[in-house]
Short mmCIF file of C-alpha atoms in Angstrom, two decimals:
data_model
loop_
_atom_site.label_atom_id
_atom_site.label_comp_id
_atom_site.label_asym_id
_atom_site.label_seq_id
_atom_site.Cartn_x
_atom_site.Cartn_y
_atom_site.Cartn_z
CA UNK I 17 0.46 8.09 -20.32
CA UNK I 18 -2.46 9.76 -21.82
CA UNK I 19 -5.66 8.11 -22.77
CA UNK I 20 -6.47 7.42 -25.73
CA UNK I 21 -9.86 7.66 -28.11
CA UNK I 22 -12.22 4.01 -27.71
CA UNK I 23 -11.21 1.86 -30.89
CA UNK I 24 -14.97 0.57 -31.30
CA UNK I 25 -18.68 1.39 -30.70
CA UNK I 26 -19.04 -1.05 -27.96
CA UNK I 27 -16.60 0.89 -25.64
CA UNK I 28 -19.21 3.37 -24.91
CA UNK I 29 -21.08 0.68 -22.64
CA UNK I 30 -17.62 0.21 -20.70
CA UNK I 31 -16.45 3.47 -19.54
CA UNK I 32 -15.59 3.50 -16.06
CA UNK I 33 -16.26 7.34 -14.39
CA UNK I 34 -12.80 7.87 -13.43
CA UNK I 35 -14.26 10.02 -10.57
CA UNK I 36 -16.09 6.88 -9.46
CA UNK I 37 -14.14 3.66 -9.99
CA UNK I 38 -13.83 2.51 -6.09
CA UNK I 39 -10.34 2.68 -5.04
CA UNK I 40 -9.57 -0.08 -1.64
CA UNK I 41 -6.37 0.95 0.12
CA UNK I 42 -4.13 -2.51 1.29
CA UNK I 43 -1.29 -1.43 2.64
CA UNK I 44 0.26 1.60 4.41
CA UNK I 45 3.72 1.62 5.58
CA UNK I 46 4.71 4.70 7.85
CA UNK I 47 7.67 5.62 10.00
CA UNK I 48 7.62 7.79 13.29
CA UNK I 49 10.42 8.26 16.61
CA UNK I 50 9.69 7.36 20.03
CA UNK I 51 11.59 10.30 21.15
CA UNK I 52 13.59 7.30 23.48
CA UNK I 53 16.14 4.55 22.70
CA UNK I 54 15.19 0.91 24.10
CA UNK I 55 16.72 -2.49 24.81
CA UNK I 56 14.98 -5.07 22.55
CA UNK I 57 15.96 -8.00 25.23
CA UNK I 58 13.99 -6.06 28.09
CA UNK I 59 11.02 -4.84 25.67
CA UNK I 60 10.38 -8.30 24.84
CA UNK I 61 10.30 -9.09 28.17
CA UNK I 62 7.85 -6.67 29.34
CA UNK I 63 5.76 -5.73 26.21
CA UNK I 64 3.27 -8.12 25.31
CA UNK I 65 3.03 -9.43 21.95
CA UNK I 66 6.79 -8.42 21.39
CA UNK I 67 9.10 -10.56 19.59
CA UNK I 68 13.00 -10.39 18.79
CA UNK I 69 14.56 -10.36 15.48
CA UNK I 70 17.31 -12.84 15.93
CA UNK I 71 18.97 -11.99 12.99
CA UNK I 72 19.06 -8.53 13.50
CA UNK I 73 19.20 -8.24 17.80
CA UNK I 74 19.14 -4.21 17.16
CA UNK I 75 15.33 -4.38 16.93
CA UNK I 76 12.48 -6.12 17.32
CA UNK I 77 8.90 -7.15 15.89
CA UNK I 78 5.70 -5.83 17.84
CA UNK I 79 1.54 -6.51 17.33
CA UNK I 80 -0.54 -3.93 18.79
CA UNK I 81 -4.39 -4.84 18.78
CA UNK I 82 -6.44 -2.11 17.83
CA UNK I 83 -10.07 -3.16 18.08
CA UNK I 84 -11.62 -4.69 21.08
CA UNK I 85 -11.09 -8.11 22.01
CA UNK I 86 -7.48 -8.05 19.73
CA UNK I 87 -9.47 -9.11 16.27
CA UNK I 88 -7.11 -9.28 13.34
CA UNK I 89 -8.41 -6.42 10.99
CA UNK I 90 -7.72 -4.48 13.98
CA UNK I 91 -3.89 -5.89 14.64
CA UNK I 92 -1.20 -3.16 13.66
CA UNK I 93 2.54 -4.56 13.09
CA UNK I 94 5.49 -2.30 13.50
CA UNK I 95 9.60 -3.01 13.92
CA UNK I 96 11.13 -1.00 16.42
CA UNK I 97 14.88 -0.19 16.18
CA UNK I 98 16.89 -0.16 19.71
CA UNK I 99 16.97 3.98 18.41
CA UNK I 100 13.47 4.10 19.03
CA UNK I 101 12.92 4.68 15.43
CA UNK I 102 9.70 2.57 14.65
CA UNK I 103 8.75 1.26 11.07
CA UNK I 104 5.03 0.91 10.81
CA UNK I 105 2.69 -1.87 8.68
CA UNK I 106 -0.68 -0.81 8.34
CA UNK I 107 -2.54 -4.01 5.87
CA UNK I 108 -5.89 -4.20 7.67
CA UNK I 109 -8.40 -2.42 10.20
CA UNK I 110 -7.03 1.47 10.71
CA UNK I 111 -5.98 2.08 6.88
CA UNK I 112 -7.77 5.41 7.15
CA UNK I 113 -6.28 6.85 10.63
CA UNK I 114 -2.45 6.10 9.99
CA UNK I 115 -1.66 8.29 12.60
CA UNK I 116 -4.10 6.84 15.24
CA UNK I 117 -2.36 3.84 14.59
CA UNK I 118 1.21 5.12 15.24
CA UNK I 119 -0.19 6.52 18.43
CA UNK I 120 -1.55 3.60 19.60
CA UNK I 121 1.16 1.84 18.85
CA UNK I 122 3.60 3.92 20.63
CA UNK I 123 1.06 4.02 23.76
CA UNK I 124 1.55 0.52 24.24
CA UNK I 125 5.20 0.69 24.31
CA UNK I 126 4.68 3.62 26.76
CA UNK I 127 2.89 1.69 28.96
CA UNK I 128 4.49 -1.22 28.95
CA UNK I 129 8.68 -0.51 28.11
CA UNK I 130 10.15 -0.05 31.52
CA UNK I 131 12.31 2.78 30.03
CA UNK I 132 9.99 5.01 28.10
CA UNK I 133 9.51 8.48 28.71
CA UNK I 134 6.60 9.42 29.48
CA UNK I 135 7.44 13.43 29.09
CA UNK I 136 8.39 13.19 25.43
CA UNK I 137 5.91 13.42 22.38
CA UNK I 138 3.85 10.41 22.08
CA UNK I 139 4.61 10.09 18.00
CA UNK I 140 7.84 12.16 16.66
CA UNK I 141 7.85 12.96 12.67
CA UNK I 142 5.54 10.83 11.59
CA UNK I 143 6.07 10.41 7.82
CA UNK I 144 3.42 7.82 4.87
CA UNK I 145 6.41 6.33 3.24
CA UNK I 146 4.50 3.80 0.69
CA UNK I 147 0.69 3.52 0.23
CA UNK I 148 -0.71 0.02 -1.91
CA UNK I 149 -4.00 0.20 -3.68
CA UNK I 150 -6.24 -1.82 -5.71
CA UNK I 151 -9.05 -1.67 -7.83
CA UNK I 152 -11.00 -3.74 -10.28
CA UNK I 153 -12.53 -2.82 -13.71
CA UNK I 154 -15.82 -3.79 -15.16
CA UNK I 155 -14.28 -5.97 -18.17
CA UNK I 156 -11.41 -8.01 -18.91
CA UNK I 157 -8.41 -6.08 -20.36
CA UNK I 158 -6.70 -7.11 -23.74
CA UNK I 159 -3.38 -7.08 -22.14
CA UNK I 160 -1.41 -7.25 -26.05
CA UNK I 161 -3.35 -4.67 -27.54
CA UNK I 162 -2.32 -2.78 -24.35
CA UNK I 163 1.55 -3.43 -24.65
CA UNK I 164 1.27 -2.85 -28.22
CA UNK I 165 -0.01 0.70 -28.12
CA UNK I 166 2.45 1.58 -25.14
CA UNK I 167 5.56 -0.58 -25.47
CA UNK I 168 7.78 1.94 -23.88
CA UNK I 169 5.22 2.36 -20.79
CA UNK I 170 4.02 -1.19 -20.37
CA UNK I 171 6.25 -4.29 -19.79
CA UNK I 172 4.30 -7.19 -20.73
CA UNK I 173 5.17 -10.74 -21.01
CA UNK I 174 3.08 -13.71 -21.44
CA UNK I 175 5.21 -16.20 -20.56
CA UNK I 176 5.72 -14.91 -16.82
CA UNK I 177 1.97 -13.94 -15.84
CA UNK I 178 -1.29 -12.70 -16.96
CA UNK I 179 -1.07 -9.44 -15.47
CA UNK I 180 1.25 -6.33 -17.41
CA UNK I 181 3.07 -3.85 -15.55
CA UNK I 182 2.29 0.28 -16.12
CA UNK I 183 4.77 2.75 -15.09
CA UNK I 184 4.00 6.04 -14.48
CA UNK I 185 7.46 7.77 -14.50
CA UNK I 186 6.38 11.37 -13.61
CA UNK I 187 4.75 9.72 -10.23
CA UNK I 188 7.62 6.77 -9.64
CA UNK I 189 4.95 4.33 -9.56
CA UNK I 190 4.19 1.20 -11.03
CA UNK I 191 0.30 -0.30 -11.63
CA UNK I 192 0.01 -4.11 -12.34
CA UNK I 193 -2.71 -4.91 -14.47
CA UNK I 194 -4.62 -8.17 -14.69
CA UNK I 195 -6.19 -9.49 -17.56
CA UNK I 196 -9.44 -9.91 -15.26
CA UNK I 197 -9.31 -6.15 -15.03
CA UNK I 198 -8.07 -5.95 -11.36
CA UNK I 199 -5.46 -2.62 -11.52
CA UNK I 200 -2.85 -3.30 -7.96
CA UNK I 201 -0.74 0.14 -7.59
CA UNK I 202 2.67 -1.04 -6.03
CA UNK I 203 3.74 2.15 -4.45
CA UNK I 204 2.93 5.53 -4.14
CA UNK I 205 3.14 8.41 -1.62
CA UNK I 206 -0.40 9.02 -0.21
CA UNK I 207 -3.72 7.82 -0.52
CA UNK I 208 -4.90 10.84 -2.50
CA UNK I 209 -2.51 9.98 -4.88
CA UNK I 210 -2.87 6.33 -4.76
CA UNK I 211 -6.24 7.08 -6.32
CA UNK I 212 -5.59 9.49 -8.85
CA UNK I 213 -3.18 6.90 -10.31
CA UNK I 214 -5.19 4.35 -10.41
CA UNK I 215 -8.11 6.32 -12.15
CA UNK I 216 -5.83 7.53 -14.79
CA UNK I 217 -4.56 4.07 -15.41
CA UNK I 218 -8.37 2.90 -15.48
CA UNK I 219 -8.97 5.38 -18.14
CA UNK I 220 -5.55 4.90 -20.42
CA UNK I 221 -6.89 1.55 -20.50
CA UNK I 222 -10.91 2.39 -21.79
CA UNK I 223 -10.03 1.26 -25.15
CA UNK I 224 -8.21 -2.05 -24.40
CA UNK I 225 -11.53 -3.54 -22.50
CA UNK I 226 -13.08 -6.01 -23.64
CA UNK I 227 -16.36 -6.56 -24.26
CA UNK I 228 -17.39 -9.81 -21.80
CA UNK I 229 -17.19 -9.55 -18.32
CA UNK I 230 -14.19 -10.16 -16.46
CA UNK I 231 -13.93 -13.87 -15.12
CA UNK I 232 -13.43 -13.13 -10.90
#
């Protein structure tokens, strides 16, 4: 999608700088090894804060606190597989240290699993599968006008919700955008990127603002 030219004289009071529309990161999800297989019965046992999954007994559920005194924007979630293959859920706290999380994480487990190694790598191929993003524009957005001008791009019905979805093919990533002007990118495959896509998408949509202020 490429931007397009402001359809009136008032747009030039709503530009956003693409370079400087702040960009809040929600949501990382990462995967690492442990380097060792574990039993999820015994882990749950011995690992505090470690639940099992009873519907699927190969793995289990685990909270790792990451700020002093266990506060919640400092909790870090992962599932661990009996493999030792660890799925990681980063929503709060440590967005910016993904890997500081994943060694913490796998610290704990260290400490705490009866079986671990202690020899092998603390994190093993570490890998950002899916970074969420949001970020909010000055004005409302005229959500038709939108859909109108990119009807292939945008899928837009307002029947279902006031928001529109905006796919960027060439990334594989979808943006929803609200009619308040709040922009939530779905998925994407780092946090540099998570940006850029979301500053693009703020300035396809320059000539679709509209001229009050967005109702919060």
């Amino acid at each position: 999608m490429e931007p397009r030219e402001p359809h009136d004289s008032t747009q030039d009071e709503m530009d956003v700088e693409k370079d400087a529309l702040p960009v809040a990161i929600i949501q990382i999800l990462a995967r690492f090894h442990l380097g060792y297989t574990l039993d999820p019965e015994t882990a749950c046992i011995y690992v505090p804060n470690a639940a099992l999954q009873l519907l699927q007994p190969s793995q289990f559920s685990l909270w790792v606190p990451m700020a002093a005194g266990g506060t919640e924007e400092g909790v870090v979630k992962g599932r661990v597989h009996a493999s030792g293959r660890v799925l990681l859920s980063l929503k709060q706290g440590k967005l910016h240290e993904p890997l500081k999380a994943a060694e913490s994480f796998a610290r704990c487990l260290r400490e705490h699993y009866p079986g671990a190694q202690a020899e092998t790598q603390l994190v093993r191929d570490f890998v950002t599968l899916t970074v969420r993003a949001t970020a909010v524009l000055p004005h409302s957005v005229a959500l038709l006008d939108f859909y109108e001008a990119f009807p292939v791009e945008v899928d837009y019905d307002t029947e279902r919700q006031p928001s529109s979805l905006c796919y960027h093919p060439e990334q594989g990533c979808v943006v929803q955008v609200f009619s308040s002007g709040r922009l939530l990118l779905l998925k994407s495959q780092s946090e540099d990127d998570a940006r850029r896509i979301l500053r693009q998408t703020a300035a396809v949509l320059q000539p679709f603002l509209e001229a009050n202020p967005a109702a919060r």
